[in-house]
PDB file of C-alpha atoms in Angstrom:
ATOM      1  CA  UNK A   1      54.385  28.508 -33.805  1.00 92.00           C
ATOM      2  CA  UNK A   2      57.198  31.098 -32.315  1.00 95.00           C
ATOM      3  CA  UNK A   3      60.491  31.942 -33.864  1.00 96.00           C
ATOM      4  CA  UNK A   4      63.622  32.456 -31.544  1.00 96.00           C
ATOM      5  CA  UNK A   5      65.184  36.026 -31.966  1.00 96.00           C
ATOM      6  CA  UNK A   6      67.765  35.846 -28.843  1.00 95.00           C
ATOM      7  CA  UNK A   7      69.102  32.383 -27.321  1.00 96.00           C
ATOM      8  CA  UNK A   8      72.369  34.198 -25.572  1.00 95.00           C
ATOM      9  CA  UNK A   9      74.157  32.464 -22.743  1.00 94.00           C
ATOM     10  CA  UNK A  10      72.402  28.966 -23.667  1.00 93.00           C
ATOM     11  CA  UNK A  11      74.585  27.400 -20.559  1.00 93.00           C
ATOM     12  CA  UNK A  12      74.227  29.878 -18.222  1.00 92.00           C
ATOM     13  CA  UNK A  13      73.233  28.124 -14.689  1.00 93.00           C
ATOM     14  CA  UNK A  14      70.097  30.390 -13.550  1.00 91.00           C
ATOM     15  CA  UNK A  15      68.539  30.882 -10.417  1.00 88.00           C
ATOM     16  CA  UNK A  16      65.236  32.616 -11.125  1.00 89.00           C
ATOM     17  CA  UNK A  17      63.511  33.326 -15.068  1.00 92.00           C
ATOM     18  CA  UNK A  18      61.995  36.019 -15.061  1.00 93.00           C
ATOM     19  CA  UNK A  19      59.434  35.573 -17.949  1.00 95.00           C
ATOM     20  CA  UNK A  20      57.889  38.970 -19.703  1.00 97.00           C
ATOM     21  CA  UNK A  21      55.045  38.893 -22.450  1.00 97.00           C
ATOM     22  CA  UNK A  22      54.419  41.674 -24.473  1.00 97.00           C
ATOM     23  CA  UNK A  23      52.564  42.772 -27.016  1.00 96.00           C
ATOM     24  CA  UNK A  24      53.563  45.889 -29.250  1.00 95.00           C
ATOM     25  CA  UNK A  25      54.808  48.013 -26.706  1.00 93.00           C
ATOM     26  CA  UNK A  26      58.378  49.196 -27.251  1.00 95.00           C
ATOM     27  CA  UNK A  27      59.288  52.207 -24.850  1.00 95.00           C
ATOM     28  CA  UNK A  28      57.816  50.635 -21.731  1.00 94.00           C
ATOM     29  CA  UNK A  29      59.948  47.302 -22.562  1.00 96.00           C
ATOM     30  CA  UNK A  30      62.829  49.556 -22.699  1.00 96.00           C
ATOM     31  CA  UNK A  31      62.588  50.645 -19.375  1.00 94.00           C
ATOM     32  CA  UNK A  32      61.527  47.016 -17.871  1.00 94.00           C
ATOM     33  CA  UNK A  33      64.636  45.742 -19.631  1.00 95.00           C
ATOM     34  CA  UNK A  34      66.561  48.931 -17.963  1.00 94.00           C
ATOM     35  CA  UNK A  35      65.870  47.999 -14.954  1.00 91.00           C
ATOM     36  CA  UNK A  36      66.825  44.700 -15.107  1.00 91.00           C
ATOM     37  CA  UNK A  37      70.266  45.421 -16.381  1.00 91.00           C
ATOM     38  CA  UNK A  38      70.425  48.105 -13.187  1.00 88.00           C
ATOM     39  CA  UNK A  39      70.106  45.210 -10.420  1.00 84.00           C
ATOM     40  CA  UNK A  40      72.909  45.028  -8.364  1.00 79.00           C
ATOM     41  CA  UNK A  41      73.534  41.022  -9.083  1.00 73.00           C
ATOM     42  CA  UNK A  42      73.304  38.590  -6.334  1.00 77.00           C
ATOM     43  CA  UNK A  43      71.575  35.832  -7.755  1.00 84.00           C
ATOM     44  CA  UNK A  44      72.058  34.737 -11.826  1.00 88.00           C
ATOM     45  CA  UNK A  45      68.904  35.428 -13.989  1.00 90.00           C
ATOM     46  CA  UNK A  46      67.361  34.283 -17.119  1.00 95.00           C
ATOM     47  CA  UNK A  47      65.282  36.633 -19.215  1.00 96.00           C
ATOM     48  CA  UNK A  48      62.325  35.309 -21.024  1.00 97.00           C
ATOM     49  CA  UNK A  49      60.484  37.773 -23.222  1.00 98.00           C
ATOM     50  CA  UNK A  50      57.654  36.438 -25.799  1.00 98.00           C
ATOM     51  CA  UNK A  51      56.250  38.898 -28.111  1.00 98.00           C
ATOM     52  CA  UNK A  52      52.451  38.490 -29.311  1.00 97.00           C
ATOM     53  CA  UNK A  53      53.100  40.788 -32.273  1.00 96.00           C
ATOM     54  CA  UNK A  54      56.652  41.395 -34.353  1.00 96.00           C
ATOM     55  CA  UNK A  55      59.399  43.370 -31.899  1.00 96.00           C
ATOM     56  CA  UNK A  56      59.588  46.720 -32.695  1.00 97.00           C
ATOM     57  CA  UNK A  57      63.527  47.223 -34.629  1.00 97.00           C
ATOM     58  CA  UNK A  58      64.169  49.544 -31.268  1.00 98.00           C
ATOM     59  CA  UNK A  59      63.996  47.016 -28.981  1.00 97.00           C
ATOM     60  CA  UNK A  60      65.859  44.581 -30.781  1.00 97.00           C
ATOM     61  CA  UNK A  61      68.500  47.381 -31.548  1.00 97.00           C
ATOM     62  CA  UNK A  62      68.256  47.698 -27.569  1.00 97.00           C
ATOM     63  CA  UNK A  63      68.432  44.020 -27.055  1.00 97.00           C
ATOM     64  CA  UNK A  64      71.639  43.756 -29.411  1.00 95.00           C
ATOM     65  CA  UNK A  65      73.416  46.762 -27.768  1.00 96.00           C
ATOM     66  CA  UNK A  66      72.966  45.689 -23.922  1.00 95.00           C
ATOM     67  CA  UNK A  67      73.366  41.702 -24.034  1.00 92.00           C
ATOM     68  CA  UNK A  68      74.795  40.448 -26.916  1.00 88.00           C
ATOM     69  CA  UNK A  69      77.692  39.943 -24.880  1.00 88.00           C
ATOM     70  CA  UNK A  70      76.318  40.704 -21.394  1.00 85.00           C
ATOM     71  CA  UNK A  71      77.292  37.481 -19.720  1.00 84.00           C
ATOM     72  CA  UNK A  72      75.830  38.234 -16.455  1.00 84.00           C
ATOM     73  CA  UNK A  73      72.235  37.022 -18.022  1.00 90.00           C
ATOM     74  CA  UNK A  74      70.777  34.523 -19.781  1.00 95.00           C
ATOM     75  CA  UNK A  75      68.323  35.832 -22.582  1.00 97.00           C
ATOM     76  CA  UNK A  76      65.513  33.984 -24.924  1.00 97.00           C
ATOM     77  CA  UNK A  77      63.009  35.998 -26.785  1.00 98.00           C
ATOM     78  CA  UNK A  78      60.620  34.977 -29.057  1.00 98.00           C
ATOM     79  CA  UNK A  79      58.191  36.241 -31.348  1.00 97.00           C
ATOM     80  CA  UNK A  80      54.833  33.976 -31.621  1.00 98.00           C
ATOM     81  CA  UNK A  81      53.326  33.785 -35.577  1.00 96.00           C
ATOM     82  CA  UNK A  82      50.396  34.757 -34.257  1.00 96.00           C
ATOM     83  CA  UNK A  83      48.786  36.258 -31.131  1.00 97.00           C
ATOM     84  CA  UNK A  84      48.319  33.924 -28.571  1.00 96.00           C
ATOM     85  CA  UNK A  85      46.833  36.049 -25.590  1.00 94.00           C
ATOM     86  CA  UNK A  86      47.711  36.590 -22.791  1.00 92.00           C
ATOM     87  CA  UNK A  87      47.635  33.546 -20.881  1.00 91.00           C
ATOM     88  CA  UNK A  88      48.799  31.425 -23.873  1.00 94.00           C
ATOM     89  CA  UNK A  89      52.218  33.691 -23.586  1.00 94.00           C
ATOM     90  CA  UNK A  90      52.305  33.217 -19.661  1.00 92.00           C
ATOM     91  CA  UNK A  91      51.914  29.230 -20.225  1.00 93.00           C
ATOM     92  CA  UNK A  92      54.593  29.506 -23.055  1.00 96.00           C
ATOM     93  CA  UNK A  93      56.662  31.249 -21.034  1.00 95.00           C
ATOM     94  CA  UNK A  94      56.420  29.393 -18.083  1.00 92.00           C
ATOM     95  CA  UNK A  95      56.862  26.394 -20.500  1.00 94.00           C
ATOM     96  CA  UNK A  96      60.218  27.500 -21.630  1.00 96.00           C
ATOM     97  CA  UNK A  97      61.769  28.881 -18.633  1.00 94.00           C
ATOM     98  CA  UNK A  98      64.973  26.890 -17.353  1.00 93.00           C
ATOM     99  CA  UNK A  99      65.158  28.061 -13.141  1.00 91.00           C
ATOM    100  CA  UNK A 100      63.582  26.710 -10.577  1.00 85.00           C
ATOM    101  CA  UNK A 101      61.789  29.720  -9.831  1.00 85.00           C
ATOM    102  CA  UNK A 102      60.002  31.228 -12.068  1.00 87.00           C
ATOM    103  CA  UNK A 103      58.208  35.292 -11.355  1.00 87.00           C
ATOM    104  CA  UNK A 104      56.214  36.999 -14.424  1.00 90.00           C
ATOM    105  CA  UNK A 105      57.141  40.821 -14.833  1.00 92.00           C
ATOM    106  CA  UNK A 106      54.813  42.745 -16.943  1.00 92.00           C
ATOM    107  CA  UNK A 107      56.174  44.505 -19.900  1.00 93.00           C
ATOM    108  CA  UNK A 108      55.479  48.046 -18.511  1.00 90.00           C
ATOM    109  CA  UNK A 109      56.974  47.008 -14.519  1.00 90.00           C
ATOM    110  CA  UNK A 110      60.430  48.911 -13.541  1.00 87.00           C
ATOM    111  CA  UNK A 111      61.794  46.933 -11.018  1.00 86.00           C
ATOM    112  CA  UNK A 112      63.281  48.632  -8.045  1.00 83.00           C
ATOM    113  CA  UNK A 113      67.293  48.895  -7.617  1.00 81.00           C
ATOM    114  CA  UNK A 114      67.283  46.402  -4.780  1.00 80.00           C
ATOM    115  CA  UNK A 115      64.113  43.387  -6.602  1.00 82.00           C
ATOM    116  CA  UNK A 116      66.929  41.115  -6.608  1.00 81.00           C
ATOM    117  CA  UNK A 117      68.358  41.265  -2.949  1.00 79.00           C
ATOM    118  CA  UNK A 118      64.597  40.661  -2.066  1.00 78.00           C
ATOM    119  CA  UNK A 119      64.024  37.944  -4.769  1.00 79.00           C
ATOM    120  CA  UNK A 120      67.346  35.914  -2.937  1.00 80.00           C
ATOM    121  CA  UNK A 121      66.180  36.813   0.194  1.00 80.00           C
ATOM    122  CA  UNK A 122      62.721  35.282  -0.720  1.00 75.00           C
ATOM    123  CA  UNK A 123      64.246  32.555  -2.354  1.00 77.00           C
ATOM    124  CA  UNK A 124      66.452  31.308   0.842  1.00 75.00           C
ATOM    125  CA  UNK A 125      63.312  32.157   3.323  1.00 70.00           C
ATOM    126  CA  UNK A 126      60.842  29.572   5.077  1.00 61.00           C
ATOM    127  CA  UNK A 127      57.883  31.270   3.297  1.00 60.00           C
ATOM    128  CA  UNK A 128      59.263  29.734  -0.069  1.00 56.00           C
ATOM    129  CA  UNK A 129      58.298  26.322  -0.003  1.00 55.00           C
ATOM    130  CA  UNK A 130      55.032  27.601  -2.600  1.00 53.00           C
ATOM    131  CA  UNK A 131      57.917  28.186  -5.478  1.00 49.00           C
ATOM    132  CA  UNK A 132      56.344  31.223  -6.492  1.00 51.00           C
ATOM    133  CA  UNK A 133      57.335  34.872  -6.470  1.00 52.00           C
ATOM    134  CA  UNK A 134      54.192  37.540  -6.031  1.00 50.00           C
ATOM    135  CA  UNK A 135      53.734  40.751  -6.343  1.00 40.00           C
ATOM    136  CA  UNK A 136      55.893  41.811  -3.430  1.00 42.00           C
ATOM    137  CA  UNK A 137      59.183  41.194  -5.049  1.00 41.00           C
ATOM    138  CA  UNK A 138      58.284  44.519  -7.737  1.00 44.00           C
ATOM    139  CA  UNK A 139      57.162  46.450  -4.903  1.00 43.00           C
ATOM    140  CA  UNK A 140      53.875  47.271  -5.401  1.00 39.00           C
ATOM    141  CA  UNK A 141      53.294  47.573  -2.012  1.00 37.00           C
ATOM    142  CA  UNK A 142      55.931  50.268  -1.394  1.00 38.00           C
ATOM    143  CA  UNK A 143      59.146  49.520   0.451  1.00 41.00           C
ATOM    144  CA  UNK A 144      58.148  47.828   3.129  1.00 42.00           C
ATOM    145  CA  UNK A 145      57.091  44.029   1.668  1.00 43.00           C
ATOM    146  CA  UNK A 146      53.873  42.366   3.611  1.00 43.00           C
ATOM    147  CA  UNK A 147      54.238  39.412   5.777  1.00 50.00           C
ATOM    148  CA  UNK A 148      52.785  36.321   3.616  1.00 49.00           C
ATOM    149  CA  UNK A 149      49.559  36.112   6.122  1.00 50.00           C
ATOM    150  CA  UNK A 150      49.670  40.204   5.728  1.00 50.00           C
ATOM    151  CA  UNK A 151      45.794  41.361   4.846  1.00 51.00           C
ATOM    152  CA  UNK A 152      47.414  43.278   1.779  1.00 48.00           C
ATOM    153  CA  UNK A 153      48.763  40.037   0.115  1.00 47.00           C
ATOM    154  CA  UNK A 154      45.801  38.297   0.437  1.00 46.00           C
ATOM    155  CA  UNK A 155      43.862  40.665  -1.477  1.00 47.00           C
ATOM    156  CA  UNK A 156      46.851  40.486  -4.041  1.00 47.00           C
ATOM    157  CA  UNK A 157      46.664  36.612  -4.088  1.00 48.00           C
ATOM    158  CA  UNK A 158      42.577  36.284  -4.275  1.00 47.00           C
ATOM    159  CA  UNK A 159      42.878  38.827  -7.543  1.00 45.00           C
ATOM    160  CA  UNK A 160      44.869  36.414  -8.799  1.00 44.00           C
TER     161      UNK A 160
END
């Protein structure tokens, strides 16, 4: 069982969800939400968040502040009764998310200024007929991306 704390922008056409499960961590979501709200916007987003635990009153206050009546995003978050892991929050999210394309962003990630330009660029590229978006798109691999046959991805995709 969940309750729904945020359902903002309920008709808001989205191109990518971007789906973040956290548990009790309230700074670090801060500055993942930050960074989201710093993209330069090319492509419209829905944010997903599922809490395993109760949201700390910051981040709500912080969720109320910056898109209550951002309209540039659609937002959902929701707080689970009781801790359902972390896979069971990926699968709920996953479950609930309305884009086509769906990406998972860790609850401690900052995204880079420019994740979205590469996240459309990804999106409109040949390599994108597997629907998903890796790794690559938060930069972990510094600012040049790897090529999807690239030795470094690999490794990336067989953790997995």
């Amino acid at each position: 069982m969940f309750v729904t704390l945020f359902n903002l922008n309920e008709d808001f056409q989205t191109d990518i969800s971007i789906c973040i499960p956290t548990y009790k961590r309230v700074d670090s979501l801060i500055r993942t939400l930050s960074s989201l709200l710093n993209q330069d916007l090319k492509i419209n987003i829905e944010i997903l968040i599922s809490a395993n635990a109760p949201l700390n009153i910051k981040v709500i206050n912080f969720l109320n502040k910056n898109f209550s009546t951002n309209v540039n995003f659609k937002l959902r978050v929701y707080e689970q009764s009781n801790n359902i892991g972390l896979y069971g929050n990926w699968n709920f999210l996953i479950d609930n998310a309305s884009s086509e394309w769906i990406t998972i962003l860790n609850d401690d990630d900052i995204l880079s200024s420019k994740w979205l330009n590469y996240a459309n660029e990804f999106i409109g590229s040949s390599i994108s007929s597997s629907k998903s978006l890796y790794a690559p798109s938060i930069e972990m691999f510094g600012p040049k991306k790897p090529e999807s046959n690239s030795s470094d991805l690999n490794k990336l995709i067989k953790k997995i």
